[in-house]
PDB file of C-alpha atoms in Angstrom:
ATOM      1  CA  MET A 952       0.000   0.000   0.000  1.00 80.00           C
ATOM      2  CA  ASP A 953       1.286   3.448  -0.915  1.00 88.00           C
ATOM      3  CA  VAL A 954       0.705   5.407   2.303  1.00 90.00           C
ATOM      4  CA  ARG A 955       2.334   8.530   0.914  1.00 90.00           C
ATOM      5  CA  ARG A 956      -0.074   8.543  -2.023  1.00 93.00           C
ATOM      6  CA  LEU A 957      -3.036   8.117   0.348  1.00 92.00           C
ATOM      7  CA  GLN A 958      -1.872  10.957   2.579  1.00 93.00           C
ATOM      8  CA  ARG A 959      -0.763  13.370  -0.173  1.00 94.00           C
ATOM      9  CA  PRO A 960      -4.195  14.966  -0.778  1.00 94.00           C
ATOM     10  CA  LEU A 961      -4.797  15.201   2.966  1.00 95.00           C
ATOM     11  CA  LYS A 962      -1.480  16.953   3.557  1.00 94.00           C
ATOM     12  CA  GLU A 963      -2.132  19.310   0.632  1.00 95.00           C
ATOM     13  CA  ARG A 964      -5.550  20.218   2.032  1.00 95.00           C
ATOM     14  CA  TYR A 965      -4.157  20.749   5.542  1.00 96.00           C
ATOM     15  CA  ARG A 966      -1.448  23.048   4.155  1.00 95.00           C
ATOM     16  CA  ARG A 967      -3.993  24.969   2.066  1.00 96.00           C
ATOM     17  CA  GLU A 968      -6.612  25.108   4.874  1.00 96.00           C
ATOM     18  CA  PRO A 969      -4.658  24.887   8.159  1.00 91.00           C
ATOM     19  CA  GLY A 970      -7.753  24.630  10.378  1.00 95.00           C
ATOM     20  CA  SER A 971      -9.034  21.602   8.470  1.00 96.00           C
ATOM     21  CA  SER A 972      -6.471  19.347  10.165  1.00 96.00           C
ATOM     22  CA  ARG A 973      -8.075  19.827  13.586  1.00 95.00           C
ATOM     23  CA  VAL A 974     -10.446  17.074  14.710  1.00 94.00           C
ATOM     24  CA  THR A 975     -12.329  16.312  17.895  1.00 93.00           C
ATOM     25  CA  LEU A 976     -12.711  12.690  18.907  1.00 93.00           C
ATOM     26  CA  ARG A 977     -15.450  11.722  21.324  1.00 95.00           C
ATOM     27  CA  ALA A 978     -16.255   8.755  23.502  1.00 95.00           C
ATOM     28  CA  ARG A 979     -19.411   8.473  25.585  1.00 95.00           C
ATOM     29  CA  GLY A 980     -19.752   6.160  28.558  1.00 95.00           C
ATOM     30  CA  SER A 981     -23.298   5.173  29.524  1.00 95.00           C
ATOM     31  CA  GLU A 982     -24.498   3.169  32.488  1.00 93.00           C
ATOM     32  CA  THR A 983     -25.737  -0.364  32.236  1.00 91.00           C
ATOM     33  CA  GLU A 984     -27.856  -2.409  34.633  1.00 89.00           C
ATOM     34  CA  THR A 985     -24.947  -2.802  37.078  1.00 90.00           C
ATOM     35  CA  PRO A 986     -22.651  -0.166  38.621  1.00 93.00           C
ATOM     36  CA  LEU A 987     -19.679  -2.383  37.689  1.00 93.00           C
ATOM     37  CA  SER A 988     -19.961  -1.907  33.916  1.00 94.00           C
ATOM     38  CA  CYS A 989     -20.780   0.586  31.201  1.00 95.00           C
ATOM     39  CA  SER A 990     -21.001   0.835  27.457  1.00 94.00           C
ATOM     40  CA  VAL A 991     -18.544   3.072  25.628  1.00 95.00           C
ATOM     41  CA  ASP A 992     -19.687   4.557  22.335  1.00 95.00           C
ATOM     42  CA  ILE A 993     -16.894   5.945  20.153  1.00 93.00           C
ATOM     43  CA  GLY A 994     -19.194   6.805  17.261  1.00 92.00           C
ATOM     44  CA  ARG A 995     -18.150   3.922  15.026  1.00 91.00           C
ATOM     45  CA  ALA A 996     -18.493   1.118  17.554  1.00 93.00           C
ATOM     46  CA  VAL A 997     -19.815   0.441  21.041  1.00 93.00           C
ATOM     47  CA  TYR A 998     -17.656  -1.437  23.526  1.00 92.00           C
ATOM     48  CA  GLU A 999     -18.539  -2.950  26.874  1.00 93.00           C
ATOM     49  CA  ALA A1000     -16.270  -1.984  29.740  1.00 95.00           C
ATOM     50  CA  GLY A1001     -16.228  -3.235  33.292  1.00 95.00           C
ATOM     51  CA  ALA A1002     -14.539  -2.736  36.604  1.00 95.00           C
ATOM     52  CA  HIS A1003     -11.319  -4.712  37.092  1.00 95.00           C
ATOM     53  CA  THR A1004     -11.677  -7.902  39.139  1.00 95.00           C
ATOM     54  CA  GLY A1005      -9.343  -6.353  41.714  1.00 95.00           C
ATOM     55  CA  VAL A1006     -12.023  -3.778  42.582  1.00 94.00           C
ATOM     56  CA  GLY A1007     -15.019  -6.118  42.371  1.00 94.00           C
ATOM     57  CA  GLY A1008     -15.609  -6.487  38.649  1.00 93.00           C
ATOM     58  CA  THR A1009     -16.492  -9.778  36.990  1.00 92.00           C
ATOM     59  CA  GLY A1010     -13.628  -9.781  34.487  1.00 91.00           C
ATOM     60  CA  SER A1011     -16.035 -10.358  31.610  1.00 92.00           C
ATOM     61  CA  ALA A1012     -15.181  -7.065  29.877  1.00 93.00           C
ATOM     62  CA  ALA A1013     -12.117  -4.903  29.395  1.00 94.00           C
ATOM     63  CA  CYS A1014     -11.447  -2.531  32.257  1.00 95.00           C
ATOM     64  CA  SER A1015     -10.542   1.110  31.677  1.00 95.00           C
ATOM     65  CA  GLY A1016      -6.842   0.324  32.125  1.00 96.00           C
ATOM     66  CA  ASP A1017      -7.091  -2.384  29.473  1.00 96.00           C
ATOM     67  CA  LEU A1018      -8.680   0.134  27.114  1.00 96.00           C
ATOM     68  CA  LEU A1019      -5.946   2.696  27.784  1.00 97.00           C
ATOM     69  CA  LEU A1020      -3.189   0.144  27.153  1.00 97.00           C
ATOM     70  CA  GLY A1021      -5.088  -1.128  24.115  1.00 97.00           C
ATOM     71  CA  ALA A1022      -5.244   2.392  22.718  1.00 97.00           C
ATOM     72  CA  LEU A1023      -1.481   2.743  23.174  1.00 98.00           C
ATOM     73  CA  ALA A1024      -0.750  -0.642  21.576  1.00 98.00           C
ATOM     74  CA  ALA A1025      -3.108   0.061  18.663  1.00 97.00           C
ATOM     75  CA  CYS A1026      -1.714   3.528  18.032  1.00 98.00           C
ATOM     76  CA  ALA A1027       1.910   2.365  18.194  1.00 98.00           C
ATOM     77  CA  GLN A1028       1.161  -0.642  15.970  1.00 97.00           C
ATOM     78  CA  ILE A1029      -0.636   1.364  13.289  1.00 97.00           C
ATOM     79  CA  THR A1030       1.861   4.234  13.427  1.00 98.00           C
ATOM     80  CA  CYS A1031       4.798   1.840  13.061  1.00 98.00           C
ATOM     81  CA  GLN A1032       3.117   0.008  10.168  1.00 97.00           C
ATOM     82  CA  MET A1033       2.308   3.274   8.390  1.00 96.00           C
ATOM     83  CA  VAL A1034       5.811   4.663   8.903  1.00 97.00           C
ATOM     84  CA  ALA A1035       7.393   1.415   7.679  1.00 97.00           C
ATOM     85  CA  ALA A1036       5.184   1.429   4.582  1.00 95.00           C
ATOM     86  CA  SER A1037       5.828   5.123   3.938  1.00 94.00           C
ATOM     87  CA  LEU A1038       9.610   4.781   4.297  1.00 95.00           C
ATOM     88  CA  GLY A1039       9.758   1.490   2.408  1.00 95.00           C
ATOM     89  CA  VAL A1040      11.216  -0.384   5.392  1.00 96.00           C
ATOM     90  CA  PRO A1041      10.928  -4.097   4.592  1.00 96.00           C
ATOM     91  CA  THR A1042       9.196  -5.794   7.533  1.00 97.00           C
ATOM     92  CA  ARG A1043       7.850  -9.300   8.006  1.00 97.00           C
ATOM     93  CA  SER A1044       5.805  -8.448  11.080  1.00 97.00           C
ATOM     94  CA  ILE A1045       5.241  -5.732  13.655  1.00 97.00           C
ATOM     95  CA  GLU A1046       3.684  -6.272  17.074  1.00 97.00           C
ATOM     96  CA  ALA A1047       3.076  -3.730  19.836  1.00 98.00           C
ATOM     97  CA  VAL A1048       2.707  -4.857  23.460  1.00 98.00           C
ATOM     98  CA  ALA A1049       1.675  -2.378  26.174  1.00 98.00           C
ATOM     99  CA  GLU A1050       1.870  -3.236  29.877  1.00 98.00           C
ATOM    100  CA  GLY A1051       1.141  -1.071  32.882  1.00 98.00           C
ATOM    101  CA  ASP A1052       1.576  -1.364  36.631  1.00 98.00           C
ATOM    102  CA  LEU A1053      -0.844   0.081  39.153  1.00 95.00           C
ATOM    103  CA  ASP A1054      -1.687  -0.492  42.791  1.00 96.00           C
ATOM    104  CA  LEU A1055      -5.411  -0.970  43.321  1.00 95.00           C
ATOM    105  CA  ALA A1056      -5.082   0.136  46.958  1.00 95.00           C
ATOM    106  CA  GLY A1057      -5.080   3.703  45.601  1.00 94.00           C
ATOM    107  CA  THR A1058      -8.222   3.138  43.537  1.00 93.00           C
ATOM    108  CA  LEU A1059     -10.022   1.593  46.522  1.00 95.00           C
ATOM    109  CA  GLY A1060      -9.015   4.491  48.783  1.00 95.00           C
ATOM    110  CA  LEU A1061      -7.074   2.247  51.170  1.00 96.00           C
ATOM    111  CA  SER A1062      -3.992   4.444  51.209  1.00 91.00           C
ATOM    112  CA  GLU A1063      -3.490   8.166  50.730  1.00 91.00           C
ATOM    113  CA  GLU A1064       0.131   7.468  49.768  1.00 94.00           C
ATOM    114  CA  VAL A1065      -0.690   5.123  46.895  1.00 95.00           C
ATOM    115  CA  PRO A1066      -1.495   7.068  43.731  1.00 94.00           C
ATOM    116  CA  VAL A1067      -4.593   6.294  41.705  1.00 95.00           C
ATOM    117  CA  GLY A1068      -3.579   5.227  38.215  1.00 95.00           C
ATOM    118  CA  PHE A1069      -0.658   3.666  36.454  1.00 96.00           C
ATOM    119  CA  GLN A1070       2.750   4.167  38.031  1.00 96.00           C
ATOM    120  CA  GLU A1071       4.578   2.806  34.981  1.00 97.00           C
ATOM    121  CA  ILE A1072       3.651   1.930  31.420  1.00 98.00           C
ATOM    122  CA  ARG A1073       5.940  -0.047  29.138  1.00 98.00           C
ATOM    123  CA  LEU A1074       5.550  -0.309  25.385  1.00 98.00           C
ATOM    124  CA  THR A1075       7.483  -2.900  23.398  1.00 98.00           C
ATOM    125  CA  LEU A1076       7.505  -2.877  19.615  1.00 98.00           C
ATOM    126  CA  ASN A1077       8.611  -6.200  18.177  1.00 98.00           C
ATOM    127  CA  VAL A1078       9.724  -5.528  14.620  1.00 97.00           C
ATOM    128  CA  ASP A1079      10.817  -8.448  12.459  1.00 98.00           C
ATOM    129  CA  ALA A1080      12.746  -6.772   9.659  1.00 97.00           C
ATOM    130  CA  PRO A1081      15.861  -8.830   8.831  1.00 97.00           C
ATOM    131  CA  GLU A1082      16.355  -7.077   5.486  1.00 97.00           C
ATOM    132  CA  ALA A1083      16.117  -3.531   6.899  1.00 97.00           C
ATOM    133  CA  SER A1084      19.293  -1.525   7.403  1.00 97.00           C
ATOM    134  CA  GLU A1085      20.201  -0.009  10.777  1.00 97.00           C
ATOM    135  CA  ASP A1086      19.504   3.451   9.331  1.00 97.00           C
ATOM    136  CA  GLN A1087      16.023   2.334   8.238  1.00 97.00           C
ATOM    137  CA  LEU A1088      15.296   0.829  11.645  1.00 98.00           C
ATOM    138  CA  GLU A1089      16.508   3.946  13.459  1.00 98.00           C
ATOM    139  CA  SER A1090      14.321   6.147  11.258  1.00 98.00           C
ATOM    140  CA  LEU A1091      11.391   3.791  11.901  1.00 98.00           C
ATOM    141  CA  ARG A1092      11.956   4.027  15.677  1.00 98.00           C
ATOM    142  CA  GLU A1093      12.315   7.805  15.678  1.00 98.00           C
ATOM    143  CA  LYS A1094       9.284   8.516  13.477  1.00 98.00           C
ATOM    144  CA  THR A1095       7.037   5.950  15.173  1.00 98.00           C
ATOM    145  CA  GLU A1096       7.731   7.474  18.571  1.00 98.00           C
ATOM    146  CA  ARG A1097       7.346  11.031  17.246  1.00 98.00           C
ATOM    147  CA  TYR A1098       4.029  10.442  15.461  1.00 97.00           C
ATOM    148  CA  CYS A1099       2.240   8.002  17.802  1.00 98.00           C
ATOM    149  CA  VAL A1100      -0.593  10.182  19.120  1.00 98.00           C
ATOM    150  CA  VAL A1101      -1.397   8.118  22.213  1.00 98.00           C
ATOM    151  CA  MET A1102       2.262   7.720  23.209  1.00 98.00           C
ATOM    152  CA  GLN A1103       2.900  11.448  22.863  1.00 98.00           C
ATOM    153  CA  THR A1104      -0.291  12.224  24.811  1.00 97.00           C
ATOM    154  CA  LEU A1105       0.817   9.985  27.682  1.00 97.00           C
ATOM    155  CA  LYS A1106       4.355  11.394  27.661  1.00 97.00           C
ATOM    156  CA  SER A1107       3.150  15.025  27.632  1.00 96.00           C
ATOM    157  CA  PRO A1108      -0.348  14.971  29.103  1.00 96.00           C
ATOM    158  CA  PRO A1109      -2.767  17.635  27.893  1.00 97.00           C
ATOM    159  CA  ARG A1110      -4.766  19.846  30.202  1.00 97.00           C
ATOM    160  CA  VAL A1111      -7.832  17.895  31.291  1.00 96.00           C
ATOM    161  CA  SER A1112     -10.950  19.788  32.296  1.00 97.00           C
ATOM    162  CA  VAL A1113     -13.956  18.237  33.995  1.00 97.00           C
ATOM    163  CA  SER A1114     -17.446  19.661  34.081  1.00 96.00           C
ATOM    164  CA  TRP A1115     -20.533  18.316  35.805  1.00 96.00           C
ATOM    165  CA  GLU A1116     -24.064  18.772  34.594  1.00 95.00           C
ATOM    166  CA  THR A1117     -26.712  17.863  37.128  1.00 94.00           C
ATOM    167  CA  GLY A1118     -30.426  17.691  36.701  1.00 87.00           C
TER     168      GLY A1118
END
């Protein structure tokens, strides 16, 4: 697939109309019949999410942490594939694995000292590219890390605002 050819008209439009490159993504969580799960609508699909078993969930659906790590793995995977295709880096396979460590004592409010959320996230990209040169692989690494939206968002978190609407 010629990624550069696919992106050329998009890049031309974004240069010509700078504001046209801005998008807003949206996800909506809605309650289900139990307080331990919800449905998440991202506009193109609806996913079921549930509380982690370590806080009382059933384990039958992805927890929010799974979804966060899944977003990172998906973004890194797709970014790496697109960069490899764009640069002509010969690959046999690419796999992204995201892992994160958290202490549920923080989430359950058992300790003021234990933070709520991930303390560490690790991303591993397994790239099988025996015919790629070291220069190609270095360029692939650098560009994948630079252009992976979720990775960059986690490394440099945006301002997050919260509003409540009550009825």
